[in-house]
């Protein structure tokens, strides 16, 4: 029994759909492979910027500044 035109058309549509799925999966995999490199560079850039800002404001330095209110003042010492 010969196949009709509708069977051929259905098969062609199904093959096209499967090819689109394969192409889409391939593009998705390529984006996943490229993505980590961009994130690492962006994180490094943000970290460098944060370090520069911290240096400007002396945040994270081991030496307390004289204007730091959290350090106890000897002239107002606690009586013992």
Short mmCIF file of N, CA, C and O in Angstrom, two decimals, residues 19-53:
data_model
loop_
_atom_site.label_atom_id
_atom_site.label_comp_id
_atom_site.label_asym_id
_atom_site.label_seq_id
_atom_site.Cartn_x
_atom_site.Cartn_y
_atom_site.Cartn_z
N UNK A 19 15.49 18.29 14.15
CA UNK A 19 16.71 19.03 13.81
C UNK A 19 16.76 20.36 14.58
O UNK A 19 17.81 20.74 15.07
N UNK A 20 15.62 21.02 14.70
CA UNK A 20 15.58 22.27 15.46
C UNK A 20 15.93 22.02 16.92
O UNK A 20 16.64 22.81 17.54
N UNK A 21 15.45 20.91 17.47
CA UNK A 21 15.77 20.57 18.86
C UNK A 21 17.26 20.33 19.03
O UNK A 21 17.87 20.77 20.01
N UNK A 22 17.87 19.62 18.07
CA UNK A 22 19.31 19.37 18.15
C UNK A 22 20.10 20.67 18.06
O UNK A 22 21.06 20.88 18.81
N UNK A 23 19.69 21.55 17.14
CA UNK A 23 20.38 22.84 17.00
C UNK A 23 20.25 23.67 18.27
O UNK A 23 21.22 24.29 18.72
N UNK A 24 19.08 23.66 18.83
CA UNK A 24 18.83 24.43 20.06
C UNK A 24 19.69 23.89 21.21
O UNK A 24 20.29 24.66 21.97
N UNK A 25 19.76 22.58 21.34
CA UNK A 25 20.58 21.96 22.40
C UNK A 25 22.06 22.29 22.19
O UNK A 25 22.79 22.56 23.15
N UNK A 26 22.50 22.30 20.94
CA UNK A 26 23.90 22.62 20.65
C UNK A 26 24.21 24.07 21.02
O UNK A 26 25.24 24.36 21.63
N UNK A 27 23.32 24.99 20.67
CA UNK A 27 23.52 26.40 21.05
C UNK A 27 23.52 26.57 22.56
O UNK A 27 24.32 27.34 23.12
N UNK A 28 22.65 25.85 23.25
CA UNK A 28 22.59 25.92 24.71
C UNK A 28 23.91 25.43 25.33
O UNK A 28 24.44 26.05 26.25
N UNK A 29 24.44 24.35 24.80
CA UNK A 29 25.72 23.83 25.31
C UNK A 29 26.86 24.80 25.05
O UNK A 29 27.75 24.95 25.89
N UNK A 30 26.85 25.44 23.90
CA UNK A 30 27.90 26.42 23.61
C UNK A 30 27.83 27.60 24.58
O UNK A 30 28.86 28.08 25.05
N UNK A 31 26.63 28.06 24.89
CA UNK A 31 26.48 29.17 25.84
C UNK A 31 26.95 28.76 27.23
O UNK A 31 27.58 29.55 27.93
N UNK A 32 26.67 27.53 27.62
CA UNK A 32 27.11 27.05 28.93
C UNK A 32 28.63 27.00 29.01
O UNK A 32 29.21 27.32 30.04
N UNK A 33 29.28 26.61 27.93
CA UNK A 33 30.74 26.53 27.92
C UNK A 33 31.36 27.92 27.93
O UNK A 33 32.40 28.13 28.54
N UNK A 34 30.74 28.88 27.29
CA UNK A 34 31.28 30.24 27.23
C UNK A 34 30.98 31.02 28.50
O UNK A 34 31.73 31.91 28.87
N UNK A 35 29.91 30.70 29.17
CA UNK A 35 29.44 31.47 30.32
C UNK A 35 30.42 31.50 31.49
O UNK A 35 30.69 32.58 32.02
N UNK A 36 31.01 30.39 31.95
CA UNK A 36 31.90 30.46 33.11
C UNK A 36 33.08 31.41 32.95
O UNK A 36 33.47 32.07 33.89
N UNK A 37 33.62 31.53 31.76
CA UNK A 37 34.76 32.42 31.54
C UNK A 37 34.34 33.86 31.79
O UNK A 37 35.06 34.63 32.42
N UNK A 38 33.17 34.25 31.33
CA UNK A 38 32.68 35.60 31.53
C UNK A 38 32.42 35.89 32.98
O UNK A 38 32.68 36.99 33.48
N UNK A 39 31.90 34.91 33.71
CA UNK A 39 31.61 35.11 35.13
C UNK A 39 32.89 35.28 35.91
O UNK A 39 32.99 36.15 36.78
N UNK A 40 33.92 34.51 35.60
CA UNK A 40 35.19 34.61 36.32
C UNK A 40 35.79 35.99 36.09
O UNK A 40 36.25 36.63 37.04
N UNK A 41 35.79 36.46 34.85
CA UNK A 41 36.34 37.78 34.55
C UNK A 41 35.55 38.87 35.26
O UNK A 41 36.12 39.82 35.79
N UNK A 42 34.23 38.73 35.27
CA UNK A 42 33.40 39.73 35.93
C UNK A 42 33.64 39.73 37.44
O UNK A 42 33.75 40.80 38.05
N UNK A 43 33.78 38.55 38.03
CA UNK A 43 34.04 38.47 39.46
C UNK A 43 35.41 39.07 39.79
O UNK A 43 35.56 39.78 40.78
N UNK A 44 36.39 38.82 38.97
CA UNK A 44 37.73 39.37 39.19
C UNK A 44 37.68 40.89 39.11
O UNK A 44 38.27 41.60 39.93
N UNK A 45 36.94 41.39 38.13
CA UNK A 45 36.81 42.84 37.97
C UNK A 45 36.10 43.46 39.18
O UNK A 45 36.53 44.50 39.69
N UNK A 46 35.04 42.83 39.66
CA UNK A 46 34.34 43.34 40.84
C UNK A 46 35.23 43.29 42.08
O UNK A 46 35.22 44.22 42.89
N UNK A 47 35.99 42.23 42.22
CA UNK A 47 36.89 42.10 43.37
C UNK A 47 37.96 43.19 43.35
O UNK A 47 38.26 43.80 44.38
N UNK A 48 38.53 43.44 42.17
CA UNK A 48 39.54 44.50 42.05
C UNK A 48 38.94 45.86 42.38
O UNK A 48 39.56 46.67 43.08
N UNK A 49 37.73 46.10 41.91
CA UNK A 49 37.07 47.37 42.20
C UNK A 49 36.80 47.51 43.70
O UNK A 49 37.00 48.59 44.27
N UNK A 50 36.37 46.42 44.35
CA UNK A 50 36.11 46.46 45.79
C UNK A 50 37.40 46.73 46.57
O UNK A 50 37.41 47.48 47.55
N UNK A 51 38.50 46.13 46.13
CA UNK A 51 39.78 46.37 46.79
C UNK A 51 40.21 47.82 46.64
O UNK A 51 40.72 48.42 47.58
N UNK A 52 39.98 48.40 45.47
CA UNK A 52 40.33 49.80 45.25
C UNK A 52 39.50 50.72 46.14
O UNK A 52 40.01 51.67 46.73
N UNK A 53 38.21 50.40 46.25
CA UNK A 53 37.34 51.21 47.11
C UNK A 53 37.74 51.07 48.57
O UNK A 53 37.75 52.04 49.32
#
